[in-house]
PDB file of C-alpha atoms in Angstrom:
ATOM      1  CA  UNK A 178       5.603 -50.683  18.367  1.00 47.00           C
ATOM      2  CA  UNK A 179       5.249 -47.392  16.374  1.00 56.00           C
ATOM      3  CA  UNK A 180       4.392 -47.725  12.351  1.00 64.00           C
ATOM      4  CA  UNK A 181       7.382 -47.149  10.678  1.00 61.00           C
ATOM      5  CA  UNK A 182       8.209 -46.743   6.680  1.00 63.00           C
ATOM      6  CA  UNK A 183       9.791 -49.711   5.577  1.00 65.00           C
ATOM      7  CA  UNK A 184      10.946 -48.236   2.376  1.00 72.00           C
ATOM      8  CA  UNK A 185       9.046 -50.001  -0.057  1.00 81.00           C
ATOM      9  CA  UNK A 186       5.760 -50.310  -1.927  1.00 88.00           C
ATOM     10  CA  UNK A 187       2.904 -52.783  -1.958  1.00 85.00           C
ATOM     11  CA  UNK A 188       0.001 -53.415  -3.739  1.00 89.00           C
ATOM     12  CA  UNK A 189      -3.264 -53.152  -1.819  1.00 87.00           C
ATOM     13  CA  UNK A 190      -5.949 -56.398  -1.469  1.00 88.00           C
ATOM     14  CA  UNK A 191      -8.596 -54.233  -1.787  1.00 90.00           C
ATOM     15  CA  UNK A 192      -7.774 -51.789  -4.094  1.00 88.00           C
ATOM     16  CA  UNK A 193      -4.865 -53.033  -6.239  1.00 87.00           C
ATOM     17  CA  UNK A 194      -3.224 -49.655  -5.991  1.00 89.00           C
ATOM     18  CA  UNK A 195       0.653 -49.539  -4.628  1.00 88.00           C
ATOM     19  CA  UNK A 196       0.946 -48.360  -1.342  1.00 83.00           C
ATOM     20  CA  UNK A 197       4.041 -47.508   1.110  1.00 83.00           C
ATOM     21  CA  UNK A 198       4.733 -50.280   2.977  1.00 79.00           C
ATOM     22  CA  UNK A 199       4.741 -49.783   6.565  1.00 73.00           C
ATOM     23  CA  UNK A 200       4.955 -52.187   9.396  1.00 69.00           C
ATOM     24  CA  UNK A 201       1.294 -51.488  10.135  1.00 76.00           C
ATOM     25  CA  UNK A 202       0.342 -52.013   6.767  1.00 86.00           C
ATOM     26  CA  UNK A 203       1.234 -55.423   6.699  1.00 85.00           C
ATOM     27  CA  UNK A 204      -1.444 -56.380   9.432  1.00 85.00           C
ATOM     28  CA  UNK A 205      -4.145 -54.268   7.634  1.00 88.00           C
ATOM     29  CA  UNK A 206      -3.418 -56.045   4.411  1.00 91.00           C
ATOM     30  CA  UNK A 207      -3.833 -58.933   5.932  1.00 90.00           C
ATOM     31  CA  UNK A 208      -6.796 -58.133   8.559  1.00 93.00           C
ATOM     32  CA  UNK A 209      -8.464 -56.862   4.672  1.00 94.00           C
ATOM     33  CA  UNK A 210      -7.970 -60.322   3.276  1.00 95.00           C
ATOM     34  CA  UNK A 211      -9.581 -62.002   5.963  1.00 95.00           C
ATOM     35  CA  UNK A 212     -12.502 -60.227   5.633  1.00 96.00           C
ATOM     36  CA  UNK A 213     -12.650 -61.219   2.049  1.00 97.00           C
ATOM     37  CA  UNK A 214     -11.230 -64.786   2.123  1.00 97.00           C
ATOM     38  CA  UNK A 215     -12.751 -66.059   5.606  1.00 96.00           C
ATOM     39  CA  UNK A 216     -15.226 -64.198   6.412  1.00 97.00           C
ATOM     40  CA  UNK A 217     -16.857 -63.346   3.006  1.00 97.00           C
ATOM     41  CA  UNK A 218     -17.059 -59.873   2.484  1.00 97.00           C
ATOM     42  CA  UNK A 219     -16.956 -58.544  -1.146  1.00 97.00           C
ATOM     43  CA  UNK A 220     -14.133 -56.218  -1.522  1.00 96.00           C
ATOM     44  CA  UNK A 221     -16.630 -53.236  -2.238  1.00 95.00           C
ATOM     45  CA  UNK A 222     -17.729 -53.744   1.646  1.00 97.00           C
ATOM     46  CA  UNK A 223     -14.158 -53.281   3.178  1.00 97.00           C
ATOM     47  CA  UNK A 224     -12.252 -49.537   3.123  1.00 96.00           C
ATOM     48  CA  UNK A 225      -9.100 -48.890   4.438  1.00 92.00           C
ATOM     49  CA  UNK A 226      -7.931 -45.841   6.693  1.00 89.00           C
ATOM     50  CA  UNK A 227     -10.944 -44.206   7.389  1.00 92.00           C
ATOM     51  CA  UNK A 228     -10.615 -40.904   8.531  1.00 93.00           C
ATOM     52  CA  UNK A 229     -12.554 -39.568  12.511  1.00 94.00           C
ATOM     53  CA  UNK A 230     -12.522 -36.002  12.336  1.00 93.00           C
ATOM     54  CA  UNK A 231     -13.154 -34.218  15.542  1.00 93.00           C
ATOM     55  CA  UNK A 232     -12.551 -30.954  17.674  1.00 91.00           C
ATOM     56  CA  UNK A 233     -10.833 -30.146  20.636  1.00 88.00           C
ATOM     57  CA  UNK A 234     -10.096 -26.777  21.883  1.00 88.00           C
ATOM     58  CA  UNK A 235     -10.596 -25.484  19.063  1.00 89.00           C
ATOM     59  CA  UNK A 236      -8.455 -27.794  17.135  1.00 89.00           C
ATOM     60  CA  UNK A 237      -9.390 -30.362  14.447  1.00 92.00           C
ATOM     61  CA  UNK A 238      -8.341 -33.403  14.635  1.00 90.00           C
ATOM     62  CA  UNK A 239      -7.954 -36.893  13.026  1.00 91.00           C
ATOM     63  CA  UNK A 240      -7.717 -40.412  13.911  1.00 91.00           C
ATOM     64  CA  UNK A 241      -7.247 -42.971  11.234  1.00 90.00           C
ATOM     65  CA  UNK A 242      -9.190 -46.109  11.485  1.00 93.00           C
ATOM     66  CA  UNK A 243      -7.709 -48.960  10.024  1.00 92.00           C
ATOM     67  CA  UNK A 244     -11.129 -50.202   8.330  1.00 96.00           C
ATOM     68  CA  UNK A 245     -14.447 -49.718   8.184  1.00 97.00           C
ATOM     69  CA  UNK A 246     -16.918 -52.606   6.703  1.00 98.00           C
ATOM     70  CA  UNK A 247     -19.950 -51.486   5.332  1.00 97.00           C
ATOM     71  CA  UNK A 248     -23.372 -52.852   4.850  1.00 96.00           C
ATOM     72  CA  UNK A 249     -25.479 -53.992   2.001  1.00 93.00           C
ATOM     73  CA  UNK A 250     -26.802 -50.001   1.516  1.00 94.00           C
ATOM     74  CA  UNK A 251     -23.171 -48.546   1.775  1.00 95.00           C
ATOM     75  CA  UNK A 252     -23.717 -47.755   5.321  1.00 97.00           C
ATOM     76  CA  UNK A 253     -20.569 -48.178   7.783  1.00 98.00           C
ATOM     77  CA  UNK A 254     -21.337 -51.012  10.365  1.00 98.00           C
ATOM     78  CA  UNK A 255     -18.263 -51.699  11.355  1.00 98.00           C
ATOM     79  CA  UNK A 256     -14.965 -50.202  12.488  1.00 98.00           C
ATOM     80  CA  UNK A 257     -11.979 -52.598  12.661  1.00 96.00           C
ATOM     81  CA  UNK A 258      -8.725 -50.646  14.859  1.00 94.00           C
ATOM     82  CA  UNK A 259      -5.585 -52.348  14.607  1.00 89.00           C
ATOM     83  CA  UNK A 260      -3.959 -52.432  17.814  1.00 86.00           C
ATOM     84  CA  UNK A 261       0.018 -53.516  18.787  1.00 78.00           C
ATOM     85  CA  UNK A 262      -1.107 -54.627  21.920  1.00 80.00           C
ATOM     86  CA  UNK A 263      -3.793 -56.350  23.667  1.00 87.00           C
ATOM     87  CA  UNK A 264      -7.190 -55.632  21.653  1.00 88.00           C
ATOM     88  CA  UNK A 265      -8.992 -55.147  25.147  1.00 86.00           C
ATOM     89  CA  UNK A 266      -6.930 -52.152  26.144  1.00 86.00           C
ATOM     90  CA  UNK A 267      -7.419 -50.421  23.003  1.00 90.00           C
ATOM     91  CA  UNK A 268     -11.329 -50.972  23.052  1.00 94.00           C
ATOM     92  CA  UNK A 269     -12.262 -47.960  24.707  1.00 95.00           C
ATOM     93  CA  UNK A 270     -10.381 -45.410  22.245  1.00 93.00           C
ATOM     94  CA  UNK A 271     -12.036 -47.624  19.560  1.00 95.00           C
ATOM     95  CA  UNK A 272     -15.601 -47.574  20.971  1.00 97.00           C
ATOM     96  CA  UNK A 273     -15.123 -43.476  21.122  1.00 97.00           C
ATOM     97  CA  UNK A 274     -14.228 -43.190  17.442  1.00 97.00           C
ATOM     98  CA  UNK A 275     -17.332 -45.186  16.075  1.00 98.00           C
ATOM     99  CA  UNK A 276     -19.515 -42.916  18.737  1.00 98.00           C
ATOM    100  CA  UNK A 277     -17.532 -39.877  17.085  1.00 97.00           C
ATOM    101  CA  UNK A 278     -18.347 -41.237  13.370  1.00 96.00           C
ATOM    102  CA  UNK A 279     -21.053 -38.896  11.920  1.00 94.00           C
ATOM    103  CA  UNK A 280     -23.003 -41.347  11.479  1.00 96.00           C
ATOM    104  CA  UNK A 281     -22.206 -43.226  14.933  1.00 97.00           C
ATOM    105  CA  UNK A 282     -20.978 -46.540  13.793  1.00 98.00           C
ATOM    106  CA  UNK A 283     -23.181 -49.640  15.305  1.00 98.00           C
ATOM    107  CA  UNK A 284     -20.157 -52.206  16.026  1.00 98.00           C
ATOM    108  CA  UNK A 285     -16.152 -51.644  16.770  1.00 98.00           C
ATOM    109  CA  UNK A 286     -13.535 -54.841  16.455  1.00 97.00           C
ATOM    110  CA  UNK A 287     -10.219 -54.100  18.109  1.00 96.00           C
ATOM    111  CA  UNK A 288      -7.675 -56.826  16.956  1.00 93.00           C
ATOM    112  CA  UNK A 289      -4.349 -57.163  16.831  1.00 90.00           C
ATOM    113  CA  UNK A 290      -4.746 -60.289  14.009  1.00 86.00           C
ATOM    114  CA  UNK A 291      -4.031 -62.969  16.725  1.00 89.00           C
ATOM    115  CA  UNK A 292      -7.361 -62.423  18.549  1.00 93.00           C
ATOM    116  CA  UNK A 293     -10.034 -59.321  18.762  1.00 95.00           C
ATOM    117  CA  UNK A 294     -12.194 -58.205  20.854  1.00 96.00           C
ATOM    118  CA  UNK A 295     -15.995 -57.356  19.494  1.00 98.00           C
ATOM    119  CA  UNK A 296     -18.006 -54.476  20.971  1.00 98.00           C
ATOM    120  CA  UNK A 297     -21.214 -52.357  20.568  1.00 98.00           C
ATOM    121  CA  UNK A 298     -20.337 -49.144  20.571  1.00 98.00           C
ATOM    122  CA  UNK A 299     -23.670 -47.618  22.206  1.00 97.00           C
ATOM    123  CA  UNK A 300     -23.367 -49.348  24.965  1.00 97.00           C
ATOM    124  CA  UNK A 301     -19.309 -50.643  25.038  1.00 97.00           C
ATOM    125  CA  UNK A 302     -20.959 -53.785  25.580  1.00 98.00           C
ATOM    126  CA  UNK A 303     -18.513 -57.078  24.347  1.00 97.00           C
ATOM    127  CA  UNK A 304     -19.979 -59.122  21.506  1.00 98.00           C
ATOM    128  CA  UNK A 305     -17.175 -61.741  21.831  1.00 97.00           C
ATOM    129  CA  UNK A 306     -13.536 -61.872  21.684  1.00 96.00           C
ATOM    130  CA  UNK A 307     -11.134 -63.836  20.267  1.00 95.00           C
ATOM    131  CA  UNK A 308     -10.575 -63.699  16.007  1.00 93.00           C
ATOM    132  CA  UNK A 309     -13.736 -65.664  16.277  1.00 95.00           C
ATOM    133  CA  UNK A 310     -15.820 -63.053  17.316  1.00 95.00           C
ATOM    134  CA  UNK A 311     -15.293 -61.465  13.753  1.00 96.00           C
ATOM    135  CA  UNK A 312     -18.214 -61.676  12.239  1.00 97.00           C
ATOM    136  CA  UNK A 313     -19.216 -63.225   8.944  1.00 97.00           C
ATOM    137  CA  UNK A 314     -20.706 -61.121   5.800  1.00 97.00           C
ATOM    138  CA  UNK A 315     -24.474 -62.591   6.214  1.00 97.00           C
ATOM    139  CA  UNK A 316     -24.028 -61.952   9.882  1.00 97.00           C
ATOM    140  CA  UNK A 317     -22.948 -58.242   9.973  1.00 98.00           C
ATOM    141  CA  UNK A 318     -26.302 -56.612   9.324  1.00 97.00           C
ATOM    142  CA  UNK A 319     -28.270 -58.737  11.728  1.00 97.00           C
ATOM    143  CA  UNK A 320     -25.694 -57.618  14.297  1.00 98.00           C
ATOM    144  CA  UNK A 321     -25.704 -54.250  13.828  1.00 98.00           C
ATOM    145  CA  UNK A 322     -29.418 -54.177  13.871  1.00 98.00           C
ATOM    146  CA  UNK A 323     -29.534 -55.440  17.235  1.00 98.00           C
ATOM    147  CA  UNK A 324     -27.137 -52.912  18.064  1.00 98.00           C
ATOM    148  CA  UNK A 325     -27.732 -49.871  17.016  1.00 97.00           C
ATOM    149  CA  UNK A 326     -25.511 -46.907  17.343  1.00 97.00           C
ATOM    150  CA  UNK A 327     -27.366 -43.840  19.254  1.00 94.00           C
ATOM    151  CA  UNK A 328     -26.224 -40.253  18.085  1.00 95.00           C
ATOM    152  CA  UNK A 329     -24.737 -38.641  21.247  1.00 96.00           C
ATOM    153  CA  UNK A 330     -25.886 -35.337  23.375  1.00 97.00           C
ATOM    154  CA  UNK A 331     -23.405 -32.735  23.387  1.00 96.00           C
ATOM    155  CA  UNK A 332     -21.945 -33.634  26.978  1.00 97.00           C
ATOM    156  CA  UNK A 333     -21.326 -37.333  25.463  1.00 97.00           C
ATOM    157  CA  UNK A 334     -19.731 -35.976  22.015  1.00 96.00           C
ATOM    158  CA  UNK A 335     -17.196 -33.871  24.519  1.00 95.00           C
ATOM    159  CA  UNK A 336     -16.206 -36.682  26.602  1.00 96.00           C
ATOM    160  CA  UNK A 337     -15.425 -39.141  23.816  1.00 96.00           C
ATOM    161  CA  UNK A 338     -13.641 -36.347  21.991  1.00 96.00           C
ATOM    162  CA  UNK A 339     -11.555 -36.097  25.280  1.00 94.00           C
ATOM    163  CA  UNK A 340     -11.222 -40.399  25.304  1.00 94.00           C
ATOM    164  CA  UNK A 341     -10.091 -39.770  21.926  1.00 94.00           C
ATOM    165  CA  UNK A 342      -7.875 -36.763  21.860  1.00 93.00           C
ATOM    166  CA  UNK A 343      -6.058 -38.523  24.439  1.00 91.00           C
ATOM    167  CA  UNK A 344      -5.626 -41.530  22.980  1.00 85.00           C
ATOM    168  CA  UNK A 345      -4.236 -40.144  19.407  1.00 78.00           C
ATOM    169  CA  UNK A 346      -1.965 -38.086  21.667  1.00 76.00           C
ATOM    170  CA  UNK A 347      -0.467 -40.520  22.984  1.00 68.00           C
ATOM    171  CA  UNK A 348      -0.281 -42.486  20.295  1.00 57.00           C
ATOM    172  CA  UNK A 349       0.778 -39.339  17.779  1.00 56.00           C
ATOM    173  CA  UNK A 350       4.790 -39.837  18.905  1.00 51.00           C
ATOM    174  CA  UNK A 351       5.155 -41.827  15.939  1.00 43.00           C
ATOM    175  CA  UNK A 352       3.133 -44.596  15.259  1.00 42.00           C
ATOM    176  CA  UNK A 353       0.243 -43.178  13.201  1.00 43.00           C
ATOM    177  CA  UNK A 354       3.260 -40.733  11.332  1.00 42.00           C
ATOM    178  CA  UNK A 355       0.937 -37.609  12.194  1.00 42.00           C
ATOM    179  CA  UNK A 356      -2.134 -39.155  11.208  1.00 42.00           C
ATOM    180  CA  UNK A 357      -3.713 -37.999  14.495  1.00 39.00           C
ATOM    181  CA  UNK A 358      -1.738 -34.452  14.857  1.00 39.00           C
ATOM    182  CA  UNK A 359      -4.165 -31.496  14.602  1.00 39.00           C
ATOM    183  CA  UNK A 360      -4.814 -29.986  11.099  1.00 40.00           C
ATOM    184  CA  UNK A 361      -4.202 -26.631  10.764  1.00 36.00           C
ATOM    185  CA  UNK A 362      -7.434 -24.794  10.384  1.00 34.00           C
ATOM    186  CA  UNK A 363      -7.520 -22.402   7.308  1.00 35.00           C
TER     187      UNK A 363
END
């Protein structure tokens, strides 16, 4: 499945502002309202499409992460990739874009809204899977505490660049609509 334009607009949960419906969009309206409604995040803690910016060859690049949930201090605890597939075979591409976040990112949840899988991304370690391994608001902090994200040595940084290079190649055909092409340097 590839994220195609539907042709309209919607309004964002989060934000309120209108926004081109896509058939992506839908799930991270709905993966946003979740947060909010079940699992009781103020809307202030959840941001959408959260740009990874990294290098390869030369090359800078960008992979969009669906959202990021942040902490009590504004810190980023969380990253939430929505995946049209099977959330364990997208866990690895996700684990290397919170590793990539500068700051590392403590936790990753790979979902694609009908269950999830729950990982720390220092060690790829799974938290839990299904959608109830999502964690609730007064549960997020505790979590990430007892996870915490490790900055990487150089060698690490260039292999998870690599992971996710490859990754938003493959995926760059179409589905992200050049989200994850490289920007032209300038």
């Amino acid at each position: 499945m590839h994220e195609e334009s539907l042709g309209t607009v919607i309004r964002d949960y989060l934000t309120g502002e209108e926004l081109e419906e896509t058939s992506y969009e839908v799930y991270r309206q709905a993966l946003a309202r979740l947060f909010v409604e079940e699992r009781g995040y103020p809307r202030d803690r959840v941001m959408s499409k959260i740009g990874i910016r990294f290098p390869v060859d030369g090359t800078e690049y960008t992979r969009m992460v669906d959202l990021a949930v942040l902490g009590p201090g504004g810190e980023i605890l969380m990253l939430v990739v929505f995946c049209s597939g099977e959330p364990g075979s997208y866990l690895r591409e996700s684990l290397a874009a919170a590793r990539l976040h500068d700051p590392p990112v403590p936790l990753v949840l790979a979902t694609d809204t009908k269950s999830a899988a729950l990982a720390a991304s220092a060690s790829g370690e799974v938290l839990g899977t299904g959608l109830r391994a999502i964690p609730h608001c007064d549960d997020l902090a505790a979590l990430a505490e007892a996870h915490p994200a490790r900055p990487l040595t150089p060698d690490q940084a260039e292999r998870e660049r690599r992971i996710l290079y490859a990754y938003s190649e493959m995926l760059s055909g179409g589905c992200c609509q050049g989200a994850c092409r490289p920007k032209a340097r300038g």
